[in-house]
PDB file of N, CA, C and O in Angstrom:
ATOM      1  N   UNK A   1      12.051  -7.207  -0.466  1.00  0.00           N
ATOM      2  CA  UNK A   1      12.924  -8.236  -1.007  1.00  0.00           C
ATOM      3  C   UNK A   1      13.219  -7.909  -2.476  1.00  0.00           C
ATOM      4  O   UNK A   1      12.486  -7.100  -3.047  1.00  0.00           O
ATOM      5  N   UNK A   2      14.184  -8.449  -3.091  1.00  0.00           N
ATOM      6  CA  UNK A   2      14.700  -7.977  -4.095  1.00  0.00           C
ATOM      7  C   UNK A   2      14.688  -8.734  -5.114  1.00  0.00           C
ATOM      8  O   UNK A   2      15.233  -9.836  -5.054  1.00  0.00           O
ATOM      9  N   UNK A   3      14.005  -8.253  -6.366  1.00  0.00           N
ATOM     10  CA  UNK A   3      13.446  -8.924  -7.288  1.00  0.00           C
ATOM     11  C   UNK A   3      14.657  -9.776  -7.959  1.00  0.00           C
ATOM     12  O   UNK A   3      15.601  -9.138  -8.425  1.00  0.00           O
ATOM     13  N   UNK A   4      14.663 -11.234  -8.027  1.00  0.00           N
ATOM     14  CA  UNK A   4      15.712 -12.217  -8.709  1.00  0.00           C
ATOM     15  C   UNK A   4      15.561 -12.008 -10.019  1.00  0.00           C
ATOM     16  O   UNK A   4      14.433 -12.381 -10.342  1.00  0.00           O
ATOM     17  N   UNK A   5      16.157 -11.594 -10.918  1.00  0.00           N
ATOM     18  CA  UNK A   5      15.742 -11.843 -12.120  1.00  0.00           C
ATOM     19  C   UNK A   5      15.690 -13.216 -13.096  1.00  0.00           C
ATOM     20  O   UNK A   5      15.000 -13.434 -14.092  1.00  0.00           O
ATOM     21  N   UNK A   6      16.360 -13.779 -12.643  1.00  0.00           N
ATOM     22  CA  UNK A   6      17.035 -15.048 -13.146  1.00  0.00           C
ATOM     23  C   UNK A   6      15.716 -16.194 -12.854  1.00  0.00           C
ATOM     24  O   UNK A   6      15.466 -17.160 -13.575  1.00  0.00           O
ATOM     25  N   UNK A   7      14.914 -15.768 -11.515  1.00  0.00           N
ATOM     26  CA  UNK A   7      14.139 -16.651 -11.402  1.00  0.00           C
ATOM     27  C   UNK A   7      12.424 -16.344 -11.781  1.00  0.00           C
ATOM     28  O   UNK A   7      11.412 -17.015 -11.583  1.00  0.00           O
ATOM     29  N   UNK A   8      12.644 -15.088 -12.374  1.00  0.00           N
ATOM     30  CA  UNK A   8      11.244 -14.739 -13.394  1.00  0.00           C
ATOM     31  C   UNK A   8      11.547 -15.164 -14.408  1.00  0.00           C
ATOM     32  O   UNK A   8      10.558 -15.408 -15.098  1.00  0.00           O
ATOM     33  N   UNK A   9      12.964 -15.507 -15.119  1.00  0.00           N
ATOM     34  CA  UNK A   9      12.923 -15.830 -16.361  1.00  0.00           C
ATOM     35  C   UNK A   9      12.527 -17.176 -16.465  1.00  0.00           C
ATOM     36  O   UNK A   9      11.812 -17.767 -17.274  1.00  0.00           O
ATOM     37  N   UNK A  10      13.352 -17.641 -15.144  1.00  0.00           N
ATOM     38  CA  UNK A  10      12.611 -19.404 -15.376  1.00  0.00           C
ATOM     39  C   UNK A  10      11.372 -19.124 -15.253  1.00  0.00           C
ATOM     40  O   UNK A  10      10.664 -19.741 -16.049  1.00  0.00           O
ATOM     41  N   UNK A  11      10.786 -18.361 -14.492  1.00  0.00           N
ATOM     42  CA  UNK A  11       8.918 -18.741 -14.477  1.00  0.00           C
ATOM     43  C   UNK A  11       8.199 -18.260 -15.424  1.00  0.00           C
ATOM     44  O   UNK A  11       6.994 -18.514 -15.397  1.00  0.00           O
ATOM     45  N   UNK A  12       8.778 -17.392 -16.573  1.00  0.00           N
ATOM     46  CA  UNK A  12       7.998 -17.395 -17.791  1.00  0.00           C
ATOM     47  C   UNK A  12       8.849 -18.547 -18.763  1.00  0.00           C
ATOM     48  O   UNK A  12       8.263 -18.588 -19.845  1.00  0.00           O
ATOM     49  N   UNK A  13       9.465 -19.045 -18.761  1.00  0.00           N
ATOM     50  CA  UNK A  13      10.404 -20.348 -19.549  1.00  0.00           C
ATOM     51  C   UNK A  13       9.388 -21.387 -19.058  1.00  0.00           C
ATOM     52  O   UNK A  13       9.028 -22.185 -19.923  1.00  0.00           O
ATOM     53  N   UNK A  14       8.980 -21.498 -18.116  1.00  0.00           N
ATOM     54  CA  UNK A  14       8.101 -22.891 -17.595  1.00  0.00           C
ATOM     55  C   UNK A  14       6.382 -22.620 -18.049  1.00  0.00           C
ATOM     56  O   UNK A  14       5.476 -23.325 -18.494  1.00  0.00           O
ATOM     57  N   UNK A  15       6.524 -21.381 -17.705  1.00  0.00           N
ATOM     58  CA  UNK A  15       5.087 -21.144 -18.530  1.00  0.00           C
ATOM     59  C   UNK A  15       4.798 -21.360 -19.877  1.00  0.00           C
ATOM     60  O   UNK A  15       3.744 -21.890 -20.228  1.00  0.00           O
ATOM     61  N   UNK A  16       5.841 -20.910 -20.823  1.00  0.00           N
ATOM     62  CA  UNK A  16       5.639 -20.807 -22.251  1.00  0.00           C
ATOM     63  C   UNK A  16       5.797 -22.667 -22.178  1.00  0.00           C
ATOM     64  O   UNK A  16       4.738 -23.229 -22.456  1.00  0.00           O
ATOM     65  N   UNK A  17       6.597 -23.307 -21.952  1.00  0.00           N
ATOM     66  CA  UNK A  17       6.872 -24.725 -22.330  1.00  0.00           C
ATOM     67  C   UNK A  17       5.525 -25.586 -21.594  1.00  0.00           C
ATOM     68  O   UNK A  17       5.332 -26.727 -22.013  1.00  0.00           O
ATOM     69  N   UNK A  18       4.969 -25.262 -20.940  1.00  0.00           N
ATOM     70  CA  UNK A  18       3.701 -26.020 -20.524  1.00  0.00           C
ATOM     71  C   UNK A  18       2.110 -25.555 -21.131  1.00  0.00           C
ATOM     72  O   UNK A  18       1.006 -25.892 -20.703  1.00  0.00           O
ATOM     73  N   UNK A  19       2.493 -24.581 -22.383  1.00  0.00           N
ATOM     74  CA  UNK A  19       1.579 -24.440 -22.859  1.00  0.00           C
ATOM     75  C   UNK A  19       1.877 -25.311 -24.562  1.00  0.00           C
ATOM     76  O   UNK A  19       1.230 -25.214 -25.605  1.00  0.00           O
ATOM     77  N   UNK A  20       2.764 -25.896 -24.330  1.00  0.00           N
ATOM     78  CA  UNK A  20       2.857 -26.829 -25.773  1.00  0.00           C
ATOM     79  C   UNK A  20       2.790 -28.148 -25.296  1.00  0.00           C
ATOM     80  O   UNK A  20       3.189 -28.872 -24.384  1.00  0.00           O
ATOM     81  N   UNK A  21       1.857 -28.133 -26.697  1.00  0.00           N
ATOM     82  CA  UNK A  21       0.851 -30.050 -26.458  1.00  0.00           C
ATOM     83  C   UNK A  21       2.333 -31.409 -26.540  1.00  0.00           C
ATOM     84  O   UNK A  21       3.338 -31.278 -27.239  1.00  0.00           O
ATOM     85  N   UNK A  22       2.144 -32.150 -25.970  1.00  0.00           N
ATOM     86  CA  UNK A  22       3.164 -33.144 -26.007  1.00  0.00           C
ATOM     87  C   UNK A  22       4.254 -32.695 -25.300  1.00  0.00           C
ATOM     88  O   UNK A  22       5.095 -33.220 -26.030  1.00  0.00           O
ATOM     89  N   UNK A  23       4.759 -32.266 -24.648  1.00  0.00           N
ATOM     90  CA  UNK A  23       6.007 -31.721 -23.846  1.00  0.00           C
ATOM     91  C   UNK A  23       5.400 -31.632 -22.487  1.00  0.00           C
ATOM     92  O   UNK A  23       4.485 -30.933 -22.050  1.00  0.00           O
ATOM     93  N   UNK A  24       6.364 -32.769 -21.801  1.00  0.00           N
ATOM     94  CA  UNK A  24       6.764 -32.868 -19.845  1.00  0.00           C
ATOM     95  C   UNK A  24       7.756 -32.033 -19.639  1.00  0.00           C
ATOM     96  O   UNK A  24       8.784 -32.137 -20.308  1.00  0.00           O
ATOM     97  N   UNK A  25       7.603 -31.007 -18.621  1.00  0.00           N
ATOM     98  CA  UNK A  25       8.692 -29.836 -18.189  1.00  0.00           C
ATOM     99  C   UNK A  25       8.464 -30.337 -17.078  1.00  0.00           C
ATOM    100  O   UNK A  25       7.308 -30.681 -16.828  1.00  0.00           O
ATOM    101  N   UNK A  26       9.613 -30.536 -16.003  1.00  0.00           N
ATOM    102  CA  UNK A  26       9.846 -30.297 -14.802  1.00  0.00           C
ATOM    103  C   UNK A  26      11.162 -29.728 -14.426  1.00  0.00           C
ATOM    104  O   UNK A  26      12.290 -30.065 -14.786  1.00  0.00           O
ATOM    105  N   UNK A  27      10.729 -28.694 -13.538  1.00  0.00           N
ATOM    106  CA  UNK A  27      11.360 -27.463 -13.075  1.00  0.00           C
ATOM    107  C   UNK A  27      12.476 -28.425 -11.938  1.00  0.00           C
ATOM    108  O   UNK A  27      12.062 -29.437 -11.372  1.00  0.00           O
ATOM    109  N   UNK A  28      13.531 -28.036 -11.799  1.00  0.00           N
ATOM    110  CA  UNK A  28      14.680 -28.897 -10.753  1.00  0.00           C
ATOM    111  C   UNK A  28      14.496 -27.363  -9.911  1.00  0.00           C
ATOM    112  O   UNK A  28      14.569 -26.366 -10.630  1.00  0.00           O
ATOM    113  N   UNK A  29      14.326 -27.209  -8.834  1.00  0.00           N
ATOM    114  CA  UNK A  29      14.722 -25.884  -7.785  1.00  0.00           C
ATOM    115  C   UNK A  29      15.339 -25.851  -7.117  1.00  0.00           C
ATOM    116  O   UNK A  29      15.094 -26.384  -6.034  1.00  0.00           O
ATOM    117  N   UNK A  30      16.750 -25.074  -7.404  1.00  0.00           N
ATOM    118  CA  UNK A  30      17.842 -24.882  -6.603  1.00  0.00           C
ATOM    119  C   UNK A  30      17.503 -25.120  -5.623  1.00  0.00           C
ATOM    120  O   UNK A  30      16.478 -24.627  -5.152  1.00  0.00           O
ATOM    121  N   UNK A  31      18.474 -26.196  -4.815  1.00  0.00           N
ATOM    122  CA  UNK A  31      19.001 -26.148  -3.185  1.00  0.00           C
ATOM    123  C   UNK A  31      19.651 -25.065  -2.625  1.00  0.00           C
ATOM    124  O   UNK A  31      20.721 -24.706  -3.116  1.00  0.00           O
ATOM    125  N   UNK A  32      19.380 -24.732  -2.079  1.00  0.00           N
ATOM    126  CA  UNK A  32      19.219 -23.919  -0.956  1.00  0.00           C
ATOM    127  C   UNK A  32      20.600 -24.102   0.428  1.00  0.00           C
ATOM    128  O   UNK A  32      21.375 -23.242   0.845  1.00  0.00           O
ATOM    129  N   UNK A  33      20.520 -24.913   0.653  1.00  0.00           N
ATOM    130  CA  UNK A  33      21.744 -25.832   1.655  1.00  0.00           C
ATOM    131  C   UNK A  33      22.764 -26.128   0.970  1.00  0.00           C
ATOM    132  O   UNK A  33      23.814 -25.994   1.599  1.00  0.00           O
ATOM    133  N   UNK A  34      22.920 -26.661  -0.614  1.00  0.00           N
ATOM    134  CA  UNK A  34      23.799 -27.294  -0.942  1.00  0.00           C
ATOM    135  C   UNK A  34      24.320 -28.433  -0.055  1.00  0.00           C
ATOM    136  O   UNK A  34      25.516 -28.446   0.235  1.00  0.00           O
ATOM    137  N   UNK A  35      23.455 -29.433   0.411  1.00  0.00           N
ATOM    138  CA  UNK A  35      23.915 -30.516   1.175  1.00  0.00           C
ATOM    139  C   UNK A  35      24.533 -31.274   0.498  1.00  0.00           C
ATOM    140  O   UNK A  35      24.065 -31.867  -0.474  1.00  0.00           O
ATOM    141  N   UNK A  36      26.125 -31.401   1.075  1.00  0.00           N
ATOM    142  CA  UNK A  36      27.072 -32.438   0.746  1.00  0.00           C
ATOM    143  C   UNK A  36      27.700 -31.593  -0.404  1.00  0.00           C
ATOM    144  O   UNK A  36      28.529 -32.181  -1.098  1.00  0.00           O
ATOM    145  N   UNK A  37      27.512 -30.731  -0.600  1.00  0.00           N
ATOM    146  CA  UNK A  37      27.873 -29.924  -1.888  1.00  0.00           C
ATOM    147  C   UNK A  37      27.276 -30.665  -3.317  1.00  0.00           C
ATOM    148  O   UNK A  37      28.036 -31.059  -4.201  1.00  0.00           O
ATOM    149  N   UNK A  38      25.722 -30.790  -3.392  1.00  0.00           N
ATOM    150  CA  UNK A  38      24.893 -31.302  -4.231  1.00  0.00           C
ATOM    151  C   UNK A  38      24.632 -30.337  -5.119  1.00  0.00           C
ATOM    152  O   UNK A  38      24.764 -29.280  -4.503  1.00  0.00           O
ATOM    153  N   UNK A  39      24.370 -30.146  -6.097  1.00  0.00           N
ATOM    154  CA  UNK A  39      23.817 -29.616  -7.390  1.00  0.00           C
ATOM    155  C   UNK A  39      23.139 -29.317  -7.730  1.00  0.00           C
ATOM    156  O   UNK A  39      22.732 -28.869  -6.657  1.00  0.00           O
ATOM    157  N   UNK A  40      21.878 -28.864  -8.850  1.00  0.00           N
ATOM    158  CA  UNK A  40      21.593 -29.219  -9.757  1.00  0.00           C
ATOM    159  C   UNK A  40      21.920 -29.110 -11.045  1.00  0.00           C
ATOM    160  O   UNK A  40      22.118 -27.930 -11.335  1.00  0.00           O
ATOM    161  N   UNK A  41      22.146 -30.290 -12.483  1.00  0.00           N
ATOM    162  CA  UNK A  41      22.755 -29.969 -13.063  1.00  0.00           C
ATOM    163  C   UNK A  41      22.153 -29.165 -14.240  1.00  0.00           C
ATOM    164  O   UNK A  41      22.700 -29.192 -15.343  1.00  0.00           O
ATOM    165  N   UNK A  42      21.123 -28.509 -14.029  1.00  0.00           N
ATOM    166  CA  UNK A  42      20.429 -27.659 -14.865  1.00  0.00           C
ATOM    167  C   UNK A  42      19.170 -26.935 -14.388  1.00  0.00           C
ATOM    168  O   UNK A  42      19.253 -26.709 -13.181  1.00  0.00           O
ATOM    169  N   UNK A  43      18.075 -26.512 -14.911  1.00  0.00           N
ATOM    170  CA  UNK A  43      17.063 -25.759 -14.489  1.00  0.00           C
ATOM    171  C   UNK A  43      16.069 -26.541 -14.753  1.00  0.00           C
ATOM    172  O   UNK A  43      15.249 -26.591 -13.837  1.00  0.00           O
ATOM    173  N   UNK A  44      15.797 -27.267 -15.802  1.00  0.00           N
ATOM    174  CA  UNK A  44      14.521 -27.642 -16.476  1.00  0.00           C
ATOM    175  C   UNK A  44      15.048 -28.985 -16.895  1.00  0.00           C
ATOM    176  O   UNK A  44      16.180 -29.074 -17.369  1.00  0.00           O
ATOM    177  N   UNK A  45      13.994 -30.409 -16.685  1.00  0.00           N
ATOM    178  CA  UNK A  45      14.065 -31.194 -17.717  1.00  0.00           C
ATOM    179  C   UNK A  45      12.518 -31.028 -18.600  1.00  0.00           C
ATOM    180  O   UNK A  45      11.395 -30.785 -18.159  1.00  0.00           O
ATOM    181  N   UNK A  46      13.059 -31.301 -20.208  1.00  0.00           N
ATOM    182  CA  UNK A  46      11.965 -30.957 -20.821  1.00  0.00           C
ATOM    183  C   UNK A  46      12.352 -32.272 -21.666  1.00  0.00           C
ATOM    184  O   UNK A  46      13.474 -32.623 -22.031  1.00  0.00           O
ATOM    185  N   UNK A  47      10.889 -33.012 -21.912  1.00  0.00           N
ATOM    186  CA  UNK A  47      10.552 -34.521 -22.538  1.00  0.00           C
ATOM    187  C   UNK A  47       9.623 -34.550 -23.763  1.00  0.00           C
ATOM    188  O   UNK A  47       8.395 -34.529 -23.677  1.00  0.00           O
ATOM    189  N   UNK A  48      10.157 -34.587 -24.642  1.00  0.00           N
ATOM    190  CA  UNK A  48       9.323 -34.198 -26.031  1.00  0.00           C
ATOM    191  C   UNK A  48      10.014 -36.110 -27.213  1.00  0.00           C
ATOM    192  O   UNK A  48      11.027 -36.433 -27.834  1.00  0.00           O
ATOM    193  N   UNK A  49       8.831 -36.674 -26.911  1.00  0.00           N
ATOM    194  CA  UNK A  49       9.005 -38.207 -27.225  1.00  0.00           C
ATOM    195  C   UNK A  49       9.926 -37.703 -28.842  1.00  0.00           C
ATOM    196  O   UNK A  49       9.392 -36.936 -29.643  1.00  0.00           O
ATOM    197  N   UNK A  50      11.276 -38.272 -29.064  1.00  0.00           N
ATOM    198  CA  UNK A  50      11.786 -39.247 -28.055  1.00  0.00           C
ATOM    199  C   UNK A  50      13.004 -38.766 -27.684  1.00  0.00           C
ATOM    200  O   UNK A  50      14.069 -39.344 -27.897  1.00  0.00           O
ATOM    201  N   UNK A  51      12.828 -37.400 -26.964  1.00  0.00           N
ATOM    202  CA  UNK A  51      14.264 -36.530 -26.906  1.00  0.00           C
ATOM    203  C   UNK A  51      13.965 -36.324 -25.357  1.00  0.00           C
ATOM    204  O   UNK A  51      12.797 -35.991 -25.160  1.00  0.00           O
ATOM    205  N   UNK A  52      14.538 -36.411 -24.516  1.00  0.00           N
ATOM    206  CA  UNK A  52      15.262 -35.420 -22.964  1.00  0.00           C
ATOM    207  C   UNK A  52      16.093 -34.393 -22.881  1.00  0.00           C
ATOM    208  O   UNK A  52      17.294 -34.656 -22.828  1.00  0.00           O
ATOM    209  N   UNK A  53      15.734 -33.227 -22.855  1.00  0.00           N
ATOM    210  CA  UNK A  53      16.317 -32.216 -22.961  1.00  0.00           C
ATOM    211  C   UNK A  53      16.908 -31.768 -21.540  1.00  0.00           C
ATOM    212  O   UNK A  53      16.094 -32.165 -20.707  1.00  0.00           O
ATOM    213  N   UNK A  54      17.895 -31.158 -20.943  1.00  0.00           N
ATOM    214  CA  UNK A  54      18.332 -30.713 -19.945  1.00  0.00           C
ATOM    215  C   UNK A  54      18.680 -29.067 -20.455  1.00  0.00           C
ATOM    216  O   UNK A  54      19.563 -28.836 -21.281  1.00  0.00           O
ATOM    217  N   UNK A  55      17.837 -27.981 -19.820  1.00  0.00           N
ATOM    218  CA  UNK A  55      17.515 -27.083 -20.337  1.00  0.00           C
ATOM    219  C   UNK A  55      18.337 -26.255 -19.112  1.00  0.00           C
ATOM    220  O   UNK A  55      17.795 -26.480 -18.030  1.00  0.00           O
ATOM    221  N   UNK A  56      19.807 -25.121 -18.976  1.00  0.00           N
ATOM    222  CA  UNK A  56      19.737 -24.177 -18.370  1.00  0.00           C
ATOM    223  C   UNK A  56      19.627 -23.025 -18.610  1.00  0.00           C
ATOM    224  O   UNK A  56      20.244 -22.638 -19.602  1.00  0.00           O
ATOM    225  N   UNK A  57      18.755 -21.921 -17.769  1.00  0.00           N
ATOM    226  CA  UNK A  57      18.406 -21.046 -18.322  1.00  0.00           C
ATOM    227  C   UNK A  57      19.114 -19.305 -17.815  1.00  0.00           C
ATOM    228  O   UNK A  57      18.941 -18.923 -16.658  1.00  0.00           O
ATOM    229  N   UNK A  58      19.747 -18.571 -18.662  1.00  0.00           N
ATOM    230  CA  UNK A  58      20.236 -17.819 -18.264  1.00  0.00           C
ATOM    231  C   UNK A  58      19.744 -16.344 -18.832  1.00  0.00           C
ATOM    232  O   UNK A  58      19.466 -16.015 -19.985  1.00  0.00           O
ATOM    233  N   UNK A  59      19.737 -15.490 -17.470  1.00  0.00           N
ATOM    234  CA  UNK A  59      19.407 -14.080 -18.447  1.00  0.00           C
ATOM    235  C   UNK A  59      20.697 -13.035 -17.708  1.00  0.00           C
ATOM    236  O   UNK A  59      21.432 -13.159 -16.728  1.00  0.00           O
ATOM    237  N   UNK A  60      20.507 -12.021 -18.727  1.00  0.00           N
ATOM    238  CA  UNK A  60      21.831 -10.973 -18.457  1.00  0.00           C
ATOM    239  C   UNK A  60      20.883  -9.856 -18.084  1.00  0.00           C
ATOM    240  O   UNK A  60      19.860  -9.788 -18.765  1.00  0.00           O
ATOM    241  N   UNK A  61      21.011  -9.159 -17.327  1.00  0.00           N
ATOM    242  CA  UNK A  61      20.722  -7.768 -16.769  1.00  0.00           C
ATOM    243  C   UNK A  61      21.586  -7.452 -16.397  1.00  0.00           C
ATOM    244  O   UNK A  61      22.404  -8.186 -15.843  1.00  0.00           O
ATOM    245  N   UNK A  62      21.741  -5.858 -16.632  1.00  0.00           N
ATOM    246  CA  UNK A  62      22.612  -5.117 -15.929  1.00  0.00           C
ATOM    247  C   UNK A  62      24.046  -5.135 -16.279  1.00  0.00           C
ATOM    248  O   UNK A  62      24.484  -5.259 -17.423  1.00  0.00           O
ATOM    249  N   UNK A  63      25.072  -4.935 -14.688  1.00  0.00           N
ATOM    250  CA  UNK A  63      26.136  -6.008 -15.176  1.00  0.00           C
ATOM    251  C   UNK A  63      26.829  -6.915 -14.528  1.00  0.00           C
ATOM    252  O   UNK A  63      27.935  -6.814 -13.997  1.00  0.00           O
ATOM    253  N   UNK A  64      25.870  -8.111 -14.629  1.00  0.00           N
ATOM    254  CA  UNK A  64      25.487  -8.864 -13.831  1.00  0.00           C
ATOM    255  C   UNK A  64      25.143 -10.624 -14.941  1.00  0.00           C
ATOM    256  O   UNK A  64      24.723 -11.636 -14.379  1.00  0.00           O
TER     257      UNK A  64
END
């Protein structure tokens, strides 16, 4: 299978942000089905009192 890159970057992005004190990260994980033609409208919500962040995360490899 063929390495995603896009989705190692989120899993070191979720790592680094859950190692800082006071900050809720939760990861949103792409659907798969797109049922109903549903979304998500980002990668990450990240909660750092008294801000909500909606975090998407993008990397470039290649050319791609």
């Amino acid at each position: 299978m063929a390495v995603n890159r896009g989705k190692q970057f989120e899993s070191i992005i979720e790592e680094c942000f859950n190692k800082v004190e006071n900050v809720s990260v939760t990861r949103l994980h792409d659907q798969t089905m797109g049922y109903l033609g549903a979304r998500n409208p980002c990668d990450f919500l990240i909660f750092h009192t008294p801000y909500l962040y909606a975090l998407e995360c993008k990397s470039v490899h290649g050319n791609t």
